[in-house]
Short mmCIF file of C-alpha atoms in Angstrom, two decimals:
data_model
loop_
_atom_site.label_atom_id
_atom_site.label_comp_id
_atom_site.label_asym_id
_atom_site.label_seq_id
_atom_site.Cartn_x
_atom_site.Cartn_y
_atom_site.Cartn_z
CA UNK A 23 0.04 0.01 0.02
CA UNK A 24 1.04 3.62 -0.46
CA UNK A 25 2.76 5.00 2.66
CA UNK A 26 0.66 7.77 4.19
CA UNK A 27 1.59 10.97 5.99
CA UNK A 28 0.15 10.97 9.51
CA UNK A 29 -0.95 14.37 10.87
CA UNK A 30 -1.27 14.55 14.64
CA UNK A 31 -2.08 17.24 17.12
CA UNK A 32 0.30 17.83 19.89
CA UNK A 33 0.17 15.41 22.80
CA UNK A 34 -0.51 17.98 25.48
CA UNK A 35 -3.80 18.72 23.84
CA UNK A 36 -4.87 15.13 23.31
CA UNK A 37 -8.38 13.99 24.49
CA UNK A 38 -10.61 11.32 23.14
CA UNK A 39 -14.29 12.03 22.39
CA UNK A 40 -16.74 9.32 21.56
CA UNK A 41 -19.59 11.18 20.02
CA UNK A 42 -20.30 13.82 22.58
CA UNK A 43 -19.32 11.63 25.65
CA UNK A 44 -16.30 9.95 26.89
CA UNK A 45 -16.63 6.68 28.73
CA UNK A 46 -14.74 4.79 31.32
CA UNK A 47 -12.52 2.06 30.03
CA UNK A 48 -13.43 -1.58 29.91
CA UNK A 49 -12.33 -3.92 32.72
CA UNK A 50 -9.23 -4.93 30.84
CA UNK A 51 -8.33 -1.31 30.13
CA UNK A 52 -8.94 -0.52 33.76
CA UNK A 53 -6.42 -3.27 34.93
CA UNK A 54 -3.81 -1.98 32.46
CA UNK A 55 -4.45 1.59 33.68
CA UNK A 56 -4.05 0.54 37.35
CA UNK A 57 -0.78 -1.19 36.52
CA UNK A 58 0.61 1.82 34.69
CA UNK A 59 -0.52 4.14 37.48
CA UNK A 60 1.08 1.96 40.21
CA UNK A 61 4.40 2.02 38.36
CA UNK A 62 4.37 5.71 37.40
CA UNK A 63 5.13 8.69 39.60
CA UNK A 64 1.92 9.80 41.25
CA UNK A 65 0.80 13.16 39.99
CA UNK A 66 -2.40 14.02 41.59
CA UNK A 67 -4.42 17.10 42.75
CA UNK A 68 -3.17 16.62 46.20
CA UNK A 69 0.58 15.98 45.69
CA UNK A 70 1.51 17.78 42.45
CA UNK A 71 3.66 20.94 42.69
CA UNK A 72 1.61 24.17 42.66
CA UNK A 73 0.61 25.13 39.22
CA UNK A 74 1.64 21.74 37.62
CA UNK A 75 -1.29 20.09 35.99
CA UNK A 76 -0.70 16.47 34.83
CA UNK A 77 1.95 17.21 32.19
CA UNK A 78 4.36 14.65 33.75
CA UNK A 79 1.99 11.88 32.65
CA UNK A 80 2.16 12.95 28.95
CA UNK A 81 5.58 11.68 28.05
CA UNK A 82 5.83 12.46 24.25
CA UNK A 83 9.20 14.11 23.64
CA UNK A 84 8.76 16.54 20.66
CA UNK A 85 12.22 17.89 21.17
CA UNK A 86 13.61 14.55 19.93
CA UNK A 87 12.22 15.16 16.44
CA UNK A 88 15.15 15.96 13.98
CA UNK A 89 15.28 19.37 12.49
CA UNK A 90 13.55 19.56 9.06
CA UNK A 91 12.55 22.00 6.35
CA UNK A 92 10.39 19.61 4.44
CA UNK A 93 7.71 21.79 2.88
CA UNK A 94 5.28 18.81 2.52
CA UNK A 95 5.46 17.82 6.18
CA UNK A 96 5.13 21.46 7.28
CA UNK A 97 2.12 22.04 5.19
CA UNK A 98 0.38 18.83 6.26
CA UNK A 99 0.82 19.54 9.89
CA UNK A 100 -0.42 23.08 9.82
CA UNK A 101 -3.31 22.12 7.59
CA UNK A 102 -4.27 19.58 10.21
CA UNK A 103 -4.36 22.26 12.96
CA UNK A 104 -6.89 24.20 10.90
CA UNK A 105 -8.78 21.12 9.69
CA UNK A 106 -12.46 20.11 10.61
CA UNK A 107 -10.86 17.21 12.50
CA UNK A 108 -9.03 19.44 14.96
CA UNK A 109 -9.99 23.08 14.91
CA UNK A 110 -13.55 22.89 16.46
CA UNK A 111 -12.07 20.90 19.35
CA UNK A 112 -8.93 22.97 19.77
CA UNK A 113 -9.84 25.53 22.42
CA UNK A 114 -6.81 27.63 21.78
CA UNK A 115 -6.96 27.95 18.07
CA UNK A 116 -10.77 28.03 17.95
CA UNK A 117 -10.64 31.13 20.15
CA UNK A 118 -7.95 32.69 18.01
CA UNK A 119 -9.90 32.30 14.81
CA UNK A 120 -13.22 33.14 16.57
CA UNK A 121 -14.96 30.20 15.01
CA UNK A 122 -16.70 30.92 11.75
CA UNK A 123 -15.28 34.48 11.81
CA UNK A 124 -12.11 32.96 10.47
CA UNK A 125 -9.65 35.48 11.92
CA UNK A 126 -6.11 35.05 10.92
CA UNK A 127 -3.36 33.72 13.21
CA UNK A 128 0.30 34.76 13.19
CA UNK A 129 2.53 32.04 11.60
CA UNK A 130 4.95 32.68 14.55
CA UNK A 131 2.19 31.49 16.89
CA UNK A 132 1.78 28.27 14.96
CA UNK A 133 5.55 27.76 14.71
CA UNK A 134 5.71 27.95 18.50
CA UNK A 135 3.66 24.62 18.94
CA UNK A 136 5.70 21.81 20.25
CA UNK A 137 5.20 19.76 17.17
CA UNK A 138 6.27 22.66 14.85
CA UNK A 139 9.47 23.70 16.63
CA UNK A 140 11.71 21.25 14.84
CA UNK A 141 10.73 22.82 11.46
CA UNK A 142 13.57 25.22 10.77
CA UNK A 143 14.30 27.92 9.62
CA UNK A 144 11.08 29.95 10.13
CA UNK A 145 11.33 31.18 6.54
CA UNK A 146 10.93 27.58 5.29
CA UNK A 147 7.59 27.33 7.26
CA UNK A 148 6.27 30.54 5.68
CA UNK A 149 7.26 29.46 2.19
CA UNK A 150 5.73 25.98 2.69
CA UNK A 151 2.37 27.48 3.72
CA UNK A 152 2.28 29.67 0.61
CA UNK A 153 1.90 26.52 -1.40
CA UNK A 154 -1.21 25.36 0.52
CA UNK A 155 -4.50 25.17 -1.25
CA UNK A 156 -6.43 24.84 1.98
CA UNK A 157 -4.83 27.78 3.83
CA UNK A 158 -3.94 31.34 2.72
CA UNK A 159 -1.02 33.40 3.85
CA UNK A 160 -1.67 37.08 4.35
CA UNK A 161 0.84 39.88 3.80
CA UNK A 162 1.59 40.25 7.52
CA UNK A 163 2.73 36.63 7.76
CA UNK A 164 -0.62 35.52 9.28
CA UNK A 165 -2.60 32.48 8.15
CA UNK A 166 -6.27 31.43 7.90
CA UNK A 167 -8.49 28.92 6.22
CA UNK A 168 -9.62 29.62 2.72
CA UNK A 169 -13.14 28.43 3.64
CA UNK A 170 -14.29 29.24 7.19
CA UNK A 171 -15.95 26.77 9.57
CA UNK A 172 -19.72 26.66 9.50
CA UNK A 173 -21.47 29.11 11.82
CA UNK A 174 -22.45 27.85 15.25
CA UNK A 175 -25.94 29.30 15.02
CA UNK A 176 -27.96 28.51 18.21
CA UNK A 177 -25.74 25.57 19.11
CA UNK A 178 -23.60 25.53 22.21
CA UNK A 179 -19.87 24.64 22.09
CA UNK A 180 -20.46 20.90 23.00
CA UNK A 181 -23.14 20.52 20.38
CA UNK A 182 -21.06 22.33 17.81
CA UNK A 183 -18.11 20.08 18.46
CA UNK A 184 -20.23 16.95 18.34
CA UNK A 185 -21.19 17.87 14.82
CA UNK A 186 -17.67 17.56 13.59
CA UNK A 187 -16.89 14.50 15.79
CA UNK A 188 -19.95 12.67 14.24
CA UNK A 189 -18.78 13.65 10.73
CA UNK A 190 -15.31 11.97 11.44
CA UNK A 191 -16.73 8.80 13.11
CA UNK A 192 -17.43 6.78 9.83
CA UNK A 193 -13.78 7.06 8.81
CA UNK A 194 -12.35 6.36 12.30
CA UNK A 195 -11.30 3.17 14.13
CA UNK A 196 -10.62 2.08 17.68
CA UNK A 197 -7.51 0.11 18.49
CA UNK A 198 -6.38 -1.28 21.89
CA UNK A 199 -3.33 -3.11 23.12
CA UNK A 200 -0.43 -0.62 22.86
CA UNK A 201 0.85 -1.11 26.48
CA UNK A 202 3.03 1.31 28.32
CA UNK A 203 3.54 4.77 27.11
CA UNK A 204 7.02 6.09 26.46
CA UNK A 205 8.51 9.30 24.96
CA UNK A 206 8.17 7.84 21.44
CA UNK A 207 4.87 6.06 21.68
CA UNK A 208 2.99 8.81 19.75
CA UNK A 209 5.53 8.63 16.88
CA UNK A 210 5.71 4.79 16.97
CA UNK A 211 1.97 4.40 16.64
CA UNK A 212 1.85 7.00 13.86
CA UNK A 213 4.41 5.00 11.99
CA UNK A 214 2.59 1.78 12.68
CA UNK A 215 -0.59 2.93 10.84
CA UNK A 216 1.28 4.59 7.83
CA UNK A 217 1.25 1.50 5.57
CA UNK A 218 -2.55 1.24 5.84
CA UNK A 219 -3.42 4.50 3.99
CA UNK A 220 -3.62 8.22 4.52
CA UNK A 221 -4.29 9.03 8.13
CA UNK A 222 -5.59 12.38 9.32
CA UNK A 223 -4.82 11.84 13.08
CA UNK A 224 -3.87 9.32 15.73
CA UNK A 225 -5.28 10.41 19.07
CA UNK A 226 -3.95 8.67 22.12
CA UNK A 227 -6.83 7.97 24.61
CA UNK A 228 -6.05 9.23 28.14
CA UNK A 229 -7.81 9.21 31.57
CA UNK A 230 -9.22 12.48 32.75
CA UNK A 231 -8.08 14.55 34.48
CA UNK A 232 -4.70 12.84 35.27
CA UNK A 233 -3.90 11.96 31.53
CA UNK A 234 -2.64 8.40 31.96
CA UNK A 235 -2.44 6.64 28.59
CA UNK A 236 -5.25 3.90 28.42
CA UNK A 237 -3.22 1.80 25.88
CA UNK A 238 -5.81 2.54 23.14
CA UNK A 239 -6.15 5.07 20.34
CA UNK A 240 -8.62 6.52 17.86
CA UNK A 241 -7.34 6.65 14.33
CA UNK A 242 -9.07 8.82 11.77
CA UNK A 243 -8.31 7.80 8.15
CA UNK A 244 -8.74 10.05 5.18
CA UNK A 245 -11.92 8.48 4.00
CA UNK A 246 -14.44 5.67 4.75
CA UNK A 247 -13.03 3.49 2.00
CA UNK A 248 -9.54 3.39 3.62
CA UNK A 249 -11.17 2.65 7.02
CA UNK A 250 -13.18 -0.18 5.56
CA UNK A 251 -10.07 -1.65 3.82
CA UNK A 252 -8.18 -1.60 7.09
CA UNK A 253 -11.02 -3.30 9.09
CA UNK A 254 -11.22 -6.12 6.53
CA UNK A 255 -7.57 -7.09 7.20
CA UNK A 256 -6.50 -9.58 9.91
CA UNK A 257 -5.83 -7.60 13.15
CA UNK A 258 -2.22 -6.23 13.01
CA UNK A 259 0.15 -7.09 15.79
CA UNK A 260 1.88 -4.73 18.13
CA UNK A 261 5.15 -5.99 19.66
CA UNK A 262 4.04 -9.58 18.74
CA UNK A 263 0.55 -9.22 20.29
CA UNK A 264 -2.73 -8.93 18.24
CA UNK A 265 -4.58 -5.66 18.72
CA UNK A 266 -8.22 -5.30 19.43
CA UNK A 267 -9.68 -3.51 16.44
CA UNK A 268 -13.10 -2.14 15.62
CA UNK A 269 -14.72 0.76 13.99
CA UNK A 270 -15.18 3.78 16.20
CA UNK A 271 -18.93 3.61 15.72
CA UNK A 272 -19.09 -0.01 16.96
CA UNK A 273 -16.94 0.90 19.99
CA UNK A 274 -19.10 3.89 20.90
CA UNK A 275 -22.31 1.94 20.43
CA UNK A 276 -20.93 -0.84 22.62
CA UNK A 277 -20.15 1.61 25.33
CA UNK A 278 -23.71 3.15 25.23
CA UNK A 279 -25.18 -0.34 25.55
CA UNK A 280 -22.88 -1.07 28.55
CA UNK A 281 -23.79 2.13 30.27
CA UNK A 282 -27.52 1.49 29.70
CA UNK A 283 -27.09 -2.03 31.14
CA UNK A 284 -25.26 -0.70 34.21
CA UNK A 285 -22.06 -2.63 33.37
CA UNK A 286 -19.90 0.55 33.30
CA UNK A 287 -20.33 4.12 34.44
CA UNK A 288 -20.07 7.15 32.22
CA UNK A 289 -17.12 9.46 32.76
CA UNK A 290 -18.72 12.51 34.39
CA UNK A 291 -15.46 14.50 34.73
CA UNK A 292 -16.22 18.07 33.66
CA UNK A 293 -14.54 19.40 30.47
CA UNK A 294 -11.08 20.80 31.00
CA UNK A 295 -11.45 24.55 30.65
CA UNK A 296 -7.73 24.85 29.76
CA UNK A 297 -7.76 22.13 27.20
CA UNK A 298 -5.29 22.93 24.53
CA UNK A 299 -1.60 23.56 24.46
CA UNK A 300 -1.46 25.29 27.80
CA UNK A 301 0.45 28.42 26.86
CA UNK A 302 -0.43 31.43 29.04
CA UNK A 303 -3.37 29.65 30.66
CA UNK A 304 -1.94 28.83 34.12
CA UNK A 305 -3.49 30.22 37.22
CA UNK A 306 -0.45 32.19 38.27
CA UNK A 307 1.05 32.59 41.65
CA UNK A 308 -0.60 33.92 44.83
CA UNK A 309 -3.76 31.91 44.62
CA UNK A 310 -2.97 29.57 47.52
CA UNK A 311 -4.12 29.88 51.08
CA UNK A 312 -0.75 30.67 52.49
CA UNK A 313 1.35 29.21 55.20
CA UNK A 314 -1.03 30.10 58.09
CA UNK A 315 -3.83 28.01 56.84
CA UNK A 316 -5.48 25.50 59.13
CA UNK A 317 -8.60 23.35 59.22
CA UNK A 318 -10.36 25.78 61.61
CA UNK A 319 -9.58 28.62 59.31
CA UNK A 320 -10.96 26.80 56.29
CA UNK A 321 -14.14 25.83 58.15
CA UNK A 322 -14.99 29.38 59.02
CA UNK A 323 -17.94 31.27 57.33
CA UNK A 324 -16.27 33.16 54.50
CA UNK A 325 -18.86 35.83 54.90
CA UNK A 326 -18.02 36.53 58.46
CA UNK A 327 -14.88 38.53 57.70
CA UNK A 328 -16.54 41.77 58.89
CA UNK A 329 -17.18 40.27 62.30
CA UNK A 330 -13.60 39.15 62.58
CA UNK A 331 -12.42 42.49 61.60
CA UNK A 332 -14.63 44.32 64.21
CA UNK A 333 -13.48 41.93 67.00
CA UNK A 334 -9.84 42.59 66.09
CA UNK A 335 -10.39 46.34 66.15
CA UNK A 336 -12.16 46.26 69.52
CA UNK A 337 -9.44 44.18 71.15
CA UNK A 338 -6.53 46.18 69.67
CA UNK A 339 -7.64 49.71 69.12
CA UNK A 340 -6.98 52.37 71.80
CA UNK A 341 -7.07 56.12 71.56
CA UNK A 342 -3.92 57.23 69.72
CA UNK A 343 -3.23 53.83 68.12
CA UNK A 344 -3.04 53.15 64.45
CA UNK A 345 -4.84 50.34 62.52
CA UNK A 346 -2.32 47.85 63.76
CA UNK A 347 -2.70 48.69 67.33
CA UNK A 348 0.59 50.61 67.68
CA UNK A 349 1.09 53.92 69.33
CA UNK A 350 1.21 56.57 66.49
CA UNK A 351 3.81 58.62 68.54
CA UNK A 352 6.31 55.69 68.45
CA UNK A 353 8.51 55.01 65.41
CA UNK A 354 10.02 51.89 64.12
CA UNK A 355 9.90 48.58 66.04
CA UNK A 356 10.82 49.92 69.50
CA UNK A 357 7.27 50.18 70.73
CA UNK A 358 7.17 46.84 72.45
CA UNK A 359 10.56 47.42 74.14
CA UNK A 360 9.33 50.76 75.46
CA UNK A 361 6.24 49.04 76.92
CA UNK A 362 8.36 46.58 78.69
CA UNK A 363 10.57 49.26 80.16
CA UNK A 364 7.46 51.19 81.35
CA UNK A 365 5.97 48.17 83.06
CA UNK A 366 9.28 47.34 84.82
CA UNK A 367 9.60 50.96 86.00
CA UNK A 368 6.04 50.91 87.32
CA UNK A 369 6.60 47.62 89.07
CA UNK A 370 9.77 49.00 90.87
CA UNK A 371 7.93 52.13 92.02
CA UNK A 372 5.11 50.01 93.52
CA UNK A 373 7.74 47.91 95.34
CA UNK A 374 9.46 50.94 96.88
CA UNK A 375 6.06 52.36 98.03
CA UNK A 376 5.30 49.05 99.75
CA UNK A 377 8.71 49.01 101.50
CA UNK A 378 8.18 52.69 102.70
CA UNK A 379 4.79 51.87 104.13
CA UNK A 380 6.26 48.90 105.90
CA UNK A 381 9.01 50.90 107.49
CA UNK A 382 6.38 53.53 108.71
CA UNK A 383 4.45 50.83 110.42
#
């Protein structure tokens, strides 16, 4: 068969979607997942470093890609980013183009994506994109689709995305049995499917929100004929073991039946609001509770801050004091030392008065 060029979105934006829902893995998937999780460093909401999401569980090393100026590869990768298969589900790019408004995006922004950085020099990227019949390069080195996405109309984002997912389902397959993830798994699986026809994308399926690889993928071929030809073949082997292969539609229908029968539970994790490539979308510093936090502090009524403030002011404020309970006449940090000296002097005077009265008696 003719070797195909596989176009894949960066791994840090991967997420599987089965129609408009994602489902928990089968029992075998669950056992494999637990094994991988037990052997991997545990990155969870409770022990991950502040600001770190689950990127440590996404091991694809794009920096290992050799430097290239291949115009064909450059063009195919960028055309994938703006394709119907990716753009509606890519929160970052979808926001940049503003959906069907088809706003242009700086080529430098596209070149900053992890999967694009090995394409050098930058001038080669610009020249390659000028040859595209799907995209157009504007005078200011910005790029956009020649034909915009269809308008959302009254549909919400989920319903709009589902429209494009459903269109891709007839040409997509589900494959399971890829084992442990490594820094080259993404590239290895892409190369594995190349001999079977043109492939639009290979999407590694991951648990949410911790992003552990499930050992299975969704593969979107270029058309339904290629998908059907692949499914008619004997199941290919991965590292000597036969893969579980079926159409994506059969897989999704099976999951729906399993959920309705109560055999598995739907994945009710909310959508990741930061889904995409993660640039500039962190929460920043200073959002934590601070070192003085305690259980009692967390259990307090958050609306009772005025009462706490009033209690503090009543206990600390005196005539002539500032808002921190310090004497306005004092300067610097010597106020407490002055108080101690005054108290000691007063105690000494009281002792002398007692001694004088005793002598008089």
